Structure formats: structure tokens, C-alpha cells
Coordinates of C-alpha atoms and ligand atoms in Angstrom, one line a residue:
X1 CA 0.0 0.0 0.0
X2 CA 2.7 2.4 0.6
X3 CA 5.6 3.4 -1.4
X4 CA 7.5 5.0 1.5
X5 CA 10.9 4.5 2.8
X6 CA 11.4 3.9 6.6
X7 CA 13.9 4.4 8.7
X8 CA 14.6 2.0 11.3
X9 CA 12.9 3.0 14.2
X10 CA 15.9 2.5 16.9
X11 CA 18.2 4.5 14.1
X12 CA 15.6 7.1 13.4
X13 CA 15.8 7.6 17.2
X14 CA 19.2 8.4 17.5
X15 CA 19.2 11.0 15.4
X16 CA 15.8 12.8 15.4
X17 CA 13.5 14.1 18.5
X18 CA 10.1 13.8 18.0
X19 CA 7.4 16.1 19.3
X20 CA 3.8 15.0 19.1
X21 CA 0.5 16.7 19.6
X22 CA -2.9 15.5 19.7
X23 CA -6.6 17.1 19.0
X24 CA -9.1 15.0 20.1
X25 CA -12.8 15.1 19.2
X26 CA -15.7 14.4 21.7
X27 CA -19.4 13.4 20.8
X28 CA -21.0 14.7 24.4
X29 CA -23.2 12.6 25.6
X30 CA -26.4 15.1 25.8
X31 CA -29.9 13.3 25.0
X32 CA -30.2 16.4 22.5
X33 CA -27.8 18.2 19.8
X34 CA -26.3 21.3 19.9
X35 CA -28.4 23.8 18.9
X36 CA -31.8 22.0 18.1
X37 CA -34.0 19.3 19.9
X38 CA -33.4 16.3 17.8
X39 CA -32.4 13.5 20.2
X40 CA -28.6 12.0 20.0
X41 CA -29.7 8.2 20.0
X42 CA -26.8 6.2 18.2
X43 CA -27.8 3.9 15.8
X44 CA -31.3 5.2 15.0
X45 CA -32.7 4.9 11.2
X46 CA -30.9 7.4 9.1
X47 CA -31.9 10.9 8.7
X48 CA -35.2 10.3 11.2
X49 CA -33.3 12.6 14.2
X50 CA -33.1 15.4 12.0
X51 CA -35.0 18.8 12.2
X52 CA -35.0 22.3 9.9
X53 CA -32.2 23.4 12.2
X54 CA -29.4 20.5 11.9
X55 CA -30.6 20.3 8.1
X56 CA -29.8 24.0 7.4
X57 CA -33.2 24.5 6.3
X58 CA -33.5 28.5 5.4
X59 CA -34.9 30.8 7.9
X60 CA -34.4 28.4 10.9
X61 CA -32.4 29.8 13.9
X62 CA -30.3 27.8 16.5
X63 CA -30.5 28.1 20.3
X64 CA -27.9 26.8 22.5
X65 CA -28.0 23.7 24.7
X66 CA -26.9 24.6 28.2
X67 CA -26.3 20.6 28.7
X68 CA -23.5 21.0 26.4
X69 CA -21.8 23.9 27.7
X70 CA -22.1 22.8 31.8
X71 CA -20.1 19.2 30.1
X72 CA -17.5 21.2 28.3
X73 CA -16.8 23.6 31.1
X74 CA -16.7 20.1 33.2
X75 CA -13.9 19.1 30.9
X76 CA -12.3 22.1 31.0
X77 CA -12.3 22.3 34.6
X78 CA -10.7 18.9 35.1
X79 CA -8.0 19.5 32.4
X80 CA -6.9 22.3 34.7
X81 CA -8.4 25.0 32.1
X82 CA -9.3 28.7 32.3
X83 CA -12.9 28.9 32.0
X84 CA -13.6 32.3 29.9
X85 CA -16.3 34.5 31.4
X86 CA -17.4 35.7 27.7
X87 CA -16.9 33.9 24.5
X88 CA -18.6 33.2 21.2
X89 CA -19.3 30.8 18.8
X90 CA -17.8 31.0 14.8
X91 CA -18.6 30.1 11.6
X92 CA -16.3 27.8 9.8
X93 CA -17.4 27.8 6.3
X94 CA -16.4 25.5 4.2
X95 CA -18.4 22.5 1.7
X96 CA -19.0 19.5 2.9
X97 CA -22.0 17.1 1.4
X98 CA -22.2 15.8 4.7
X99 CA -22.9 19.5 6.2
X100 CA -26.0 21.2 5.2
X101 CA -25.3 24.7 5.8
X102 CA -22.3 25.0 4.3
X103 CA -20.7 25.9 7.8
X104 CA -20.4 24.6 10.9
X105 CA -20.6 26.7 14.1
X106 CA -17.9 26.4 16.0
X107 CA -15.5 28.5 18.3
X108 CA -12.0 30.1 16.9
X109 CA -10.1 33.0 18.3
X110 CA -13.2 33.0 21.1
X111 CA -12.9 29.0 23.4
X112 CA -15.0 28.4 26.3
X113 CA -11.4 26.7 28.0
X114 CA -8.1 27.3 27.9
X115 CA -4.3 26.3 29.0
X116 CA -4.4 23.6 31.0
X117 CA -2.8 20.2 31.7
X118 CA -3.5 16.7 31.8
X119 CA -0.9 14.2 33.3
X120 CA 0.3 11.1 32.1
X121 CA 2.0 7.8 33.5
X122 CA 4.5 6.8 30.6
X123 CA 6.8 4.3 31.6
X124 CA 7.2 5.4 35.2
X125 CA 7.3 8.9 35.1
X126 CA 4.8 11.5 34.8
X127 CA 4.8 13.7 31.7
X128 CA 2.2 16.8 31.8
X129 CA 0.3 17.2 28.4
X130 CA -0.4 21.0 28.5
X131 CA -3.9 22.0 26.9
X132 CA -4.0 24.4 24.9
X133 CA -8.1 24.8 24.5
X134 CA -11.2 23.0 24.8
X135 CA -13.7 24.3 22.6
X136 CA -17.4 23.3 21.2
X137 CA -18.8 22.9 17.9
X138 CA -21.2 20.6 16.1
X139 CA -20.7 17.5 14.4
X140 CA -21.0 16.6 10.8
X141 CA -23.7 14.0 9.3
X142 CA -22.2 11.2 7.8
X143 CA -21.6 10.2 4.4
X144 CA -21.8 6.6 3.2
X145 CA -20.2 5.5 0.0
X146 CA -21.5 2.3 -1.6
X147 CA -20.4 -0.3 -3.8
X148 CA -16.7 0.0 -3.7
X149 CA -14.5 -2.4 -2.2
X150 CA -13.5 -0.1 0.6
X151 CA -16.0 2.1 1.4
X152 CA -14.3 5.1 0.8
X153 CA -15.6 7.4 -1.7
X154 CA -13.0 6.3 -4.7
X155 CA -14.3 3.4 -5.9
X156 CA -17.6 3.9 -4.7
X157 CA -21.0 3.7 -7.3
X158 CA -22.7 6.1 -5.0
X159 CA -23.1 7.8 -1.9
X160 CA -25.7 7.9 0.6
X161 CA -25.8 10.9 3.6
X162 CA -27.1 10.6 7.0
X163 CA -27.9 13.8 8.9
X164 CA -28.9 12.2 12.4
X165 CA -24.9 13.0 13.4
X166 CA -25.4 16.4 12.0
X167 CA -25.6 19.1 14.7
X168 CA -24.5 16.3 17.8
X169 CA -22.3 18.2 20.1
X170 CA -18.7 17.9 19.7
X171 CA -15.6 19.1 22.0
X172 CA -12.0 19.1 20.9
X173 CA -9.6 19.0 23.1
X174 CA -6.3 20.1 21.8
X175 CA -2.9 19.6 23.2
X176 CA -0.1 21.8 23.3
X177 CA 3.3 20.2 21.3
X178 CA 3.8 17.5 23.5
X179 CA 8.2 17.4 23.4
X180 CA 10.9 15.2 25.5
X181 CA 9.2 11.9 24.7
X182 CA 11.6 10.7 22.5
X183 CA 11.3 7.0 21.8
X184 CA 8.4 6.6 24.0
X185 CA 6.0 9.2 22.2
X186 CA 4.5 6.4 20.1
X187 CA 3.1 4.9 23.4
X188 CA 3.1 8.2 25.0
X189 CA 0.1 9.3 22.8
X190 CA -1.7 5.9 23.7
X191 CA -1.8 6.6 27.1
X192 CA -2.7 10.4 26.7
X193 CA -5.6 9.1 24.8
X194 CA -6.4 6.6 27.3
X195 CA -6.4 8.6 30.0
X196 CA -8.5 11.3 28.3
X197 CA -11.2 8.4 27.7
X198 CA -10.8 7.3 31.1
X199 CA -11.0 10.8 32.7
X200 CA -14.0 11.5 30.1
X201 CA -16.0 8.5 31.0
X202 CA -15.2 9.7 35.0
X203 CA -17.3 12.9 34.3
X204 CA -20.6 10.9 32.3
X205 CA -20.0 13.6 29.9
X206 CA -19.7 10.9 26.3
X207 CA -20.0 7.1 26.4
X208 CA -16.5 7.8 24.6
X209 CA -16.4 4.5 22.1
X210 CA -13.5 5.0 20.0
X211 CA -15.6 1.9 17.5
X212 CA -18.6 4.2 17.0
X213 CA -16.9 7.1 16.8
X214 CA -17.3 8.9 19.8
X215 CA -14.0 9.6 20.4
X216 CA -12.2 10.4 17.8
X217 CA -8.6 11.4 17.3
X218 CA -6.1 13.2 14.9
X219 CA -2.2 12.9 15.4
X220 CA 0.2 15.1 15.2
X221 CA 3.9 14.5 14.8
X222 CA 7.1 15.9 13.5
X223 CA 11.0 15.5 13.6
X224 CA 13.8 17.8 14.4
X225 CA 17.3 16.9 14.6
X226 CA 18.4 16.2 17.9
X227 CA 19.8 18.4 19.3
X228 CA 18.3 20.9 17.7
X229 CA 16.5 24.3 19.0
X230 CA 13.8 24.7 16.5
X231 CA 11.1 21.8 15.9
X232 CA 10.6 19.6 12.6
X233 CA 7.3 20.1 10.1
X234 CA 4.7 18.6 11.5
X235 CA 2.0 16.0 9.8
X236 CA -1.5 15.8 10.9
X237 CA -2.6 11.9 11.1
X238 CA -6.9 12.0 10.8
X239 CA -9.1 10.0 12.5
X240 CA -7.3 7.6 14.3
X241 CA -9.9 5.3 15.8
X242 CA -8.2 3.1 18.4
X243 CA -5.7 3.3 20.7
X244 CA -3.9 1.0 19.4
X245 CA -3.9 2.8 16.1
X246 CA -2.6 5.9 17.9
X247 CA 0.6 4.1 18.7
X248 CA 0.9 2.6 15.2
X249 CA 0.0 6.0 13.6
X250 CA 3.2 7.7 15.6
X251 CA 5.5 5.2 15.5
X252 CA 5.0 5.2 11.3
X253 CA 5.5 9.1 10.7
X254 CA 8.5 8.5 12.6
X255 CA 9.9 6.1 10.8
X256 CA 8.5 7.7 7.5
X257 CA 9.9 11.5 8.7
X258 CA 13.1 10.1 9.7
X259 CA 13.8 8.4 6.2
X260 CA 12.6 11.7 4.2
X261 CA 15.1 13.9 6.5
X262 CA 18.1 11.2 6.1
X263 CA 17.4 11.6 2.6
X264 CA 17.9 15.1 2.3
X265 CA 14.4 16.0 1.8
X266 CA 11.5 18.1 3.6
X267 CA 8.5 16.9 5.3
X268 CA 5.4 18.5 3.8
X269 CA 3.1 20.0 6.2
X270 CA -0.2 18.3 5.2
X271 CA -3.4 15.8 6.1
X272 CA -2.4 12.1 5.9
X273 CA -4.7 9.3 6.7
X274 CA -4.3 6.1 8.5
X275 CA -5.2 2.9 7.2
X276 CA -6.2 0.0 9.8
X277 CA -4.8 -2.9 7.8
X278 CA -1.7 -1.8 7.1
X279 CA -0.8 0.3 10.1
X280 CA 0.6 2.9 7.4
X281 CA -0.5 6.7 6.2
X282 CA -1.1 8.0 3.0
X283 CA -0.9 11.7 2.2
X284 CA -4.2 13.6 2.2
X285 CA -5.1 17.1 1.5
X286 CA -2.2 19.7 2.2
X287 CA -3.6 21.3 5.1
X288 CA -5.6 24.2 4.8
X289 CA -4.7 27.7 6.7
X290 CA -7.2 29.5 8.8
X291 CA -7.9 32.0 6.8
X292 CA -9.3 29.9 4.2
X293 CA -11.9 29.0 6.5
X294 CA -13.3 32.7 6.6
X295 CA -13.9 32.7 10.1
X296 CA -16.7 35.5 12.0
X297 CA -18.6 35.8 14.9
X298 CA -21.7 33.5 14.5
X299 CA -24.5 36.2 14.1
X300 CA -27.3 33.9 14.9
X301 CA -25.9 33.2 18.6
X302 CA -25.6 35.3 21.7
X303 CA -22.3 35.3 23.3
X304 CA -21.9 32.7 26.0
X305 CA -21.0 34.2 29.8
X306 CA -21.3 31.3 32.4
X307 CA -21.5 33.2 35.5
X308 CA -18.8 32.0 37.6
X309 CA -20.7 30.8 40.7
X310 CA -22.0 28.5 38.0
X311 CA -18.7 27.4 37.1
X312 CA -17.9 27.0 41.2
X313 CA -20.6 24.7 41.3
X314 CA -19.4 22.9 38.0
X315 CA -16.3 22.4 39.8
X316 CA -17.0 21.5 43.4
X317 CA -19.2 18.7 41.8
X318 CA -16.0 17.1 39.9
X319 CA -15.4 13.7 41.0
X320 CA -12.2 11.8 41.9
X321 CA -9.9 12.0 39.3
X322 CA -8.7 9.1 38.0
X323 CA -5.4 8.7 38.2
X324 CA -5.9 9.3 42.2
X325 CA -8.8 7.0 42.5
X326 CA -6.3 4.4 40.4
X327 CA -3.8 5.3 43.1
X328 CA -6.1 5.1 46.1
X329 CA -7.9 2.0 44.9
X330 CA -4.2 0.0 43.9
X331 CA -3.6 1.0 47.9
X332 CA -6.8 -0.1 49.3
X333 CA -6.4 -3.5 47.1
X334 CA -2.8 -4.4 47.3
X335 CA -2.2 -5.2 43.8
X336 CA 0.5 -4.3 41.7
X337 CA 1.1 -1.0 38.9
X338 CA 0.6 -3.9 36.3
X339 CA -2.4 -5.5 38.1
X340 CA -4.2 -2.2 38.1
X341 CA -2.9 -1.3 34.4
X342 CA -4.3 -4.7 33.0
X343 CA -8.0 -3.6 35.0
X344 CA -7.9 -0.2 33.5
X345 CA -7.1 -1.5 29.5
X346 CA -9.8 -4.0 30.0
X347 CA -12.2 -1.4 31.4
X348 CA -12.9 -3.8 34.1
X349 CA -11.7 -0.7 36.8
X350 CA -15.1 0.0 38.2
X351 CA -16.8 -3.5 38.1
X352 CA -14.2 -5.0 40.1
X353 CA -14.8 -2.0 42.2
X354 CA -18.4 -3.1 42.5
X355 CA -17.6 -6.5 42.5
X356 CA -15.1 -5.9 45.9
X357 CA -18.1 -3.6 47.1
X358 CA -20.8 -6.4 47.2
X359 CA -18.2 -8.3 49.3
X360 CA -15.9 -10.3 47.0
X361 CA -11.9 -10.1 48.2
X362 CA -10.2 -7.8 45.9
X363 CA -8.6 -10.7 44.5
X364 CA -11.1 -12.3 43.0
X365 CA -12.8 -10.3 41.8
X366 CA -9.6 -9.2 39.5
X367 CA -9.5 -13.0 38.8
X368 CA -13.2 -13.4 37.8
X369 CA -13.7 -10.4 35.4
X370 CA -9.9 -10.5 33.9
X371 CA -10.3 -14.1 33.5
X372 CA -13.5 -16.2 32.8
X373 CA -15.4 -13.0 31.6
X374 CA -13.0 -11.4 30.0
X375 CA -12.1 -14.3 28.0
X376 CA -16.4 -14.9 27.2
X377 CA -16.6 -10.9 26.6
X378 CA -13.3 -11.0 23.7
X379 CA -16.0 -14.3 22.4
X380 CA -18.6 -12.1 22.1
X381 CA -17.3 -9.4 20.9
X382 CA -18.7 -8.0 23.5
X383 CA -17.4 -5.2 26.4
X384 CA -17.2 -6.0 29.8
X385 CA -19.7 -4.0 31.2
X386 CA -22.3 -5.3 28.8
X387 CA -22.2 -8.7 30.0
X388 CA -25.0 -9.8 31.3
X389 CA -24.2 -10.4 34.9
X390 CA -23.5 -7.8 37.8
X391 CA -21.3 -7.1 40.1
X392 CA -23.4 -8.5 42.6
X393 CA -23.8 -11.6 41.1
X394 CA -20.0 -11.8 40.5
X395 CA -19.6 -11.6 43.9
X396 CA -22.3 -14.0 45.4
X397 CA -20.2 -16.6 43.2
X398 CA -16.7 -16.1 44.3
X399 CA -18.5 -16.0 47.8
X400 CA -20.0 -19.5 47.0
X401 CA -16.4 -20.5 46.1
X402 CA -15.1 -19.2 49.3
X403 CA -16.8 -21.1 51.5
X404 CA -16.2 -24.0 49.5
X405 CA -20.0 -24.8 47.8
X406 CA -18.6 -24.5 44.3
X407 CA -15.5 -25.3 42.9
X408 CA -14.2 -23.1 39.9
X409 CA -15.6 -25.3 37.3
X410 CA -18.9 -25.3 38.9
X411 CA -18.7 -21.8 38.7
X412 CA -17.9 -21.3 35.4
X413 CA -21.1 -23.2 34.9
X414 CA -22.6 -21.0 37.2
X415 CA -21.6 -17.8 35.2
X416 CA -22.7 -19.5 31.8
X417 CA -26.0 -19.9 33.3
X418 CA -26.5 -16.4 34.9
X419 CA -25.7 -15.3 31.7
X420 CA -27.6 -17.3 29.8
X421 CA -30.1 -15.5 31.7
X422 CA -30.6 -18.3 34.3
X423 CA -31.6 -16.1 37.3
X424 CA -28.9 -15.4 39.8
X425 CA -26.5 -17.8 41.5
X426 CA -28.4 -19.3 43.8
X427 CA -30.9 -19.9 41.9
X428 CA -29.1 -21.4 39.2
X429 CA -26.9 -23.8 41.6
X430 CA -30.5 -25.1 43.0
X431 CA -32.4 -25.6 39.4
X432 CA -28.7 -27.2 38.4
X433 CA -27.8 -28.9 41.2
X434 CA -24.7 -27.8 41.1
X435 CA -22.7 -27.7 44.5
X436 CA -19.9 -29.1 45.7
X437 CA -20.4 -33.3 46.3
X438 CA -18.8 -32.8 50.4
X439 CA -21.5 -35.9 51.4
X440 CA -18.5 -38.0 53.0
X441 CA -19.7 -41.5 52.0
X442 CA -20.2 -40.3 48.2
X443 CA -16.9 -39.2 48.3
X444 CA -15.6 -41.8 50.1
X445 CA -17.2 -44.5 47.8
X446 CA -15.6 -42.8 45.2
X447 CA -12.5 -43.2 46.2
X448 CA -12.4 -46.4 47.1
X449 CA -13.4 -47.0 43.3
X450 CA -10.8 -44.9 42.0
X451 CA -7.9 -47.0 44.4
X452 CA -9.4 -50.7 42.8
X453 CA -9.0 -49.3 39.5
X454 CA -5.2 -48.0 39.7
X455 CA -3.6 -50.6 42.2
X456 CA -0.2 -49.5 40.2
X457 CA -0.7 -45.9 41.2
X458 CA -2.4 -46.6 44.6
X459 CA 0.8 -48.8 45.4
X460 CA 3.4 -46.1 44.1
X461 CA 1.6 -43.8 46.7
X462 CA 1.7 -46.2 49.8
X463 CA 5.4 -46.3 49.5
X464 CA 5.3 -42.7 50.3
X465 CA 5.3 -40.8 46.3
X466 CA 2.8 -38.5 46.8
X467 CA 3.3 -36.4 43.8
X468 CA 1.7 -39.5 42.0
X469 CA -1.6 -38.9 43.5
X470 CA -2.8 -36.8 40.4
X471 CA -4.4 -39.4 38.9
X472 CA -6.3 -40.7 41.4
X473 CA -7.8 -37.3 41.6
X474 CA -9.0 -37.2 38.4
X475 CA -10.6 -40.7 38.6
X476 CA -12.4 -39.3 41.6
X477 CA -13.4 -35.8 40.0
X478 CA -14.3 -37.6 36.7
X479 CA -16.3 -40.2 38.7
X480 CA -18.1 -37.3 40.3
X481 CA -18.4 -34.9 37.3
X482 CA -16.0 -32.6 38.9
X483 CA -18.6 -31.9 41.4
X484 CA -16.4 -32.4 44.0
X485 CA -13.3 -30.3 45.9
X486 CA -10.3 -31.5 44.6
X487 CA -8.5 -30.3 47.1
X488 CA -10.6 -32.5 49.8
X489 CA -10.4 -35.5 47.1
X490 CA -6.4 -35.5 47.5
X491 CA -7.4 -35.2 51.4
X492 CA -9.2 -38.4 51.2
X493 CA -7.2 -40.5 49.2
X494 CA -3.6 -39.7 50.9
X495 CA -5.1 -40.7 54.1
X496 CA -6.7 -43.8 52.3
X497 CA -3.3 -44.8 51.4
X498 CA -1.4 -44.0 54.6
Ligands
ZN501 ZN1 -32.4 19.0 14.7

């Protein structure tokens, strides 16, 4: 797919520093768009949450949502941001099919937040992204191209356009240049991202899913020499839609910048896209200048002015961050920086939370969702948190396992059940019957069985070789459908054999 030289990563990192810098757009999460009525529902039949507003229709006149602006200045405030007193939206005109006005309203020279910070865990240190603003606009509809192998628009035999996305509010967030990475900033955009989205999600302001689009980033990078004073030309990477692709997208402009520098050459400053499959970019539009996007002072639109005890309020309702509720909850759990990292990437933070709240030992419930229902959710397809079993229920079952009434393949059976919509545990270990065999003459029968059958092995243990006990345990477990505790089967048999 790409023609491009690349420089060895290692290589190009001895001679180049890179700086990054990320803007990173936000569908809020409002139950209605920007500046009409129509409901936000993702998913919906297209073009039936639209109205004369967010179609551009002539002579219709927008009106602020006040949801919107309380979740941007909620942003704002926990980026560490400068919430303006006065500020005012701006046309951006430009064409875009998917855009029926033929601008969208946005904010320019005029944001609702400024300079602030965000910090990030990279590797054991902390690096602070500065923000430069956090502003609000609208979002585009969305065009849908047909018949072409990619469904991009070359190729295509025609193009359909849904306006329900049309009007949806939308915050970027946009980083200042991001330097003294070096070869980490590939995985040092990652976890800005990630910690954006998780700091995001902490303030019920966007369901922020990267795979429908919610959150949605573009990358920036660019080389200079090392040792340099001034910085490199930078590239802007579009629409980077996972965090994984956020690394890739990085780590390839380096290597692509660093072979187009060794070579003598210039980096162009311009739009490139990403491609998914390839983990590559390919040069887009050269990028357009403000000025080309005939900028003013949206005429239909008062000037917002959030009166500050408003934004007090805004700010002494701003829960725990975080990164300190990460910290506080690693202490209160005793596991480890990797532990809480593998909880966090899985998304699995807060049920296990719930999970340790309903009376499950920290432990577990780390080994029940990053385990057994992680590995069913990456089946399904599915995310954790849409599983359909509860914290609760998670916890009634690692209880049940705790005081020995089911062993973990029983409750593995348990937790296909419950989510085969079953009815909770206990409910499902009565209609199953399935607990633990502990009746001592069962057992004991069983045993007795399992000694007759392997006199070889039964012998081998009498003269005192433990360690070949195994087998006998799985005779007994088999012979009980692994209804029974192994650990008690062992019990049994060694002093059988004694
Ligand atoms: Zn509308």
C-alpha cells in the first residue's frame, strides 16, 4: 500500500527528537444536539433525528444547549483550564456534502477553556500534556459511500448521507506540542488518549467508544534533529480510531519522517490518513490555513457568559480523578502497577470495584472479570460492562467459592447460566444442582473406586510418592463430574493410602 521509505525505528531515534500533539474530538453525551431538539440516539434509522435546524433548512435559527456547555466547562475544569467569562461561537465555512449549511458553528479566536494540563504515566514517570483549549462545535452527518470495495468514496457507485450525526455536540480537546518523549512518544500518545477516555467517561460527559466514533482522534507528529532548538514540520494523522492505532499512527510518521530527512528531503506539512490494515499513512489534502476557512462571529448566537458561581458549582461537583482514585484504589487492594494497568485497558476498573463492594476479596474479583469474563466478553465481541451479569452476582459466586460450595468449574457453569439469563446464583446452583459433592460416604465410595482401578498408582503412593496422587484425583473428580473439591479429594485418598 505504501511506497515509502522507513527508517529503522531505533536509528531514526538516534538522530531525530520527535514532538507530538494531539486534538481530540468528543461526541457529548447530551440526549439532545447542539443547537436543536433532535435527540442523539446512536444507531437510529438514518436521517429520522433530524429537524429544519441541523438540516440548514432556510430561515431556521439555532439556540444553545446549556447541557452542552455545563459538560464542556466540566472538561475544562478537570483539564486544569481557564474557563472564559465571555466567549462566542464562529462560523467555519467551508463544503462539505455531509454539512448542510455549508458551515459549521464552532469556536476560533473565542474558546469556552483554555491552557491547561492533563498528566500522564508513561513508563514510570509523569509527563504533563499542556492543553491548549477545549472548545465546542457541532458534528458533521455522515456520508456513506456504496459499492466500492472499501467504502471510501473512490471506488464507490454512490453515496448515501445521513444527517442524524449532523448538529451532535462535539468538543476538541487540543494539546499543546507534547516534546521530550523521545522514543516513548508512540506509546506516549496511547496513554494520553487513554487517559483522556478514562477521565472522560469519570465525568458521564460521552459514552467515549472510540468503534462508534465517539471519540475520535487526529495525530500530530514531526522530527527535528536532535539536538536541535527549532522543531521539525509537523504532519496531521486524521481519524485515528483506536488506541492501538494511535501508537501505530506515531511510531510510522517516525519512521516515515526520519527516512525523508536522512534523505535530504523536507516533510510537507499536510493531512495524511491512516489505514487499519496496514498500520501505514497516506498523504491527504495539504492542510488548509485559517484563513481559508473565513472565520466570523456566529450572528445567529448570543455570546456565551457562564456566570462564575455557576462554574464554582461545576467544579465542586468534579469527582475523583482518575489517576488518584487508580492510586487510592491499587492501595486499598494491594495489587500491583501492572495489576491495576491490566484492569484499566480491560475497562474492568469499576466493576471490580463493585464487585469488591458487594463483598468479593479484591482478588477475585480481579481473577473473575480478567479471567472467565473477559475471556467470554473477547468471544462475544462483547465489552465487559455489557455482560449480562452484575457485580453482585460476580460476587455472590466467588463468595460460593469461598466457602467451598462450588469449585471453579462449577462456577464457570454457574456464570454460563447467569448469563444465559438463568436467574442469579443461587438460583441457578438449586435448578442445576450444582454444588460441591462434600457428602463423606459419596466421596468416600468414590475413592475407594478410583484405588481398585489404579492398584499401580495406589501402590506407588503407599510407598510414600505423593506427587503420584494426580491421577487418582482425576478418577475421583471424573467419577463425580468434577462436582467435587479436589482439594478434599487429595485429602481423602492420601489418608486412604497412609
Ligand atoms: Zn435538529
Amino acid at each position: 500500500m505504501t511506497t515509502d521509505t522507513l527508517a529503522p525505528y531505533s536509528e531514526a531515534m538516534e538522530r531525530y527528537e520527535p514532538v507530538i500533539g494531539l486534538e481530540t474530538h468528543v461526541e457529548l453525551g447530551t440526549r439532545t444536539k447542539m443547537f436543536c431538539g433532535c435527540v442523539t440516539t446512536f444507531g437510529a434509522e438514518p436521517n429520522s433525528q433530524v429537524c429544519p435546524v441541523c438540516l440548514g433548512l432556510p430561515g431556521s435559527l439555532p439556540v444553545v444547549n446549556r447541557m452542552a456547555i455545563e459538560y464542556t466547562i466540566r472538561i475544562g475544569l478537570a483539564m486544569n483550564c481557564t474557563i472564559a467569562e465571555w466567549c462566542r461561537f464562529a462560523r467555519k465555512n467551508y463544503f462539505y456534502p455531509d454539512m448542510p449549511k455549508n458551515f459549521q458553528i464552532s469556536q476560533y479566536d473565542e474558546p469556552l477553556c483554555t491552557d491547561g494540563w492533563l498528566d500522564v504515566g508513561v513508563n514510570g514517570r509523569t509527563v504533563r500534556v499542556g492543553i491548549e483549549r477545549v472548545h465546542l462545535e457541532e458534528d458533521t452527518g455522515k456520508s456513506l459511500h456504496v459499492g466500492g470495495a472499501t467504502g471510501r468514496i473512490h471506488g464507490a457507485e454512490y453515496s448515501l448521507v445521513d444527517y442524524n450525526r449532523a448538529g451532535i455536540p462535539l468538543v476538541e480537546i487540543v494539546t499543546k506540542p507534547i516534546p521530550g518523549t523521545g522514543a516513548d512518544a508512540p506509546v506516549a500518545a496511547r496513554l494520553y488518549v487513554t487517559e483522556l477516555r478514562d477521565l472522560l467517561r469519570s465525568l458521564h460527559v460521552s459514552d467515549v467508544r472510540m468503534e462508534e466514533g465517539s471519540l475520535r482522534c487526529d495525530v500530530n507528529t514531526s522530527l527535528a534533529p536532535r539536538g536541535s532548538a527549532a522543531w521539525g514540520t509537523r504532519t496531521e494523522t486524521k481519524n485515528v480510531n483506536s488506541l492501538r492505532s494511535v501508537e501505530r499512527a506515531v511510531l510510522f510518521e517516525i519512521e516515515r519522517q526520519a527516512a525523508v530527512l536522512d534523505a535530504g528531503g523536507r516533510v510537507k506539512q499536510e493531512t495524511r490518513h491512516f489505514h487499519e490494515n496496514t498500520g501505514t499513512t497516506t498523504a491527504g489534502r495539504s492542510k488548509e490555513e485559517a484563513q481559508d476557512y473565513r472565520y466570523f462571529p456566529e450572528p445567529d448566537l448570543v455570546p456565551v457568559a457562564p456566570p462564575a458561581e455557576w462554574v464554582e458549582q461545576i467544579r465542586a461537583a468534579l469527582p475523583e480523578p482518575p489517576s488518584a482514585r487508580r492510586a487510592r484504589l491499587r492501595a486499598e487492594w494491594d495489587l500491583s502497577e501492572a495489576d491495576m494497568t491490566a484492569l484499566s485497558n480491560a475497562g474492568a476498573l469499576d466493576l471490580v470495584a463493585e464487585t469488591v463492594a458487594a463483598g468479593a476479596s479484591p482478588a477475585d474479583a480481579r481473577k473473575w472479570w480478567l479471567g472467565e469474563l473477559a475471556r467470554l466478553a473477547n468471544e462475544d465481541g462483547t465489552e465487559l460492562s455489557a455482560l449480562g451479569i452484575t457485580p453482585a452476582q460476580v460476587a455472590r459466586i466467588s463468595e460460593l467459592v469461598a466457602a467451598g460450595a462450588l469449585n471453579d468449574k462449577l462456577a464457570r457453569q454457574v456464570i454460563d447460566a447467569v448469563l444465559a439469563g438463568e436467574g442469579d446464583p443461587d438460583e441457578v446452583v438449586k435448578a442445576r444442582g450444582l454444588a460441591v459433592v462434600s457428602d463423606e460416604s459419596a466421596l468416600t465410595k468414590a475413592v475407594d473406586e478410583a484405588i481398585a482401578a489404579n492398584p499401580d498408582i495406589a501402590a506407588r503412593v503407599r510407598e510414600g510418592r505423593v506427587a503420584a496422587v494426580g491421577p487418582l484425583v482425576g478418577a475421583v473428580m471424573k467419577a463425580t463430574r468434577g462436582q467435587a473439591d479436589a482439594a478434599r479429594v487429595r485429602e481423602l485418598i492420601l489418608r486412604r493410602l497412609s
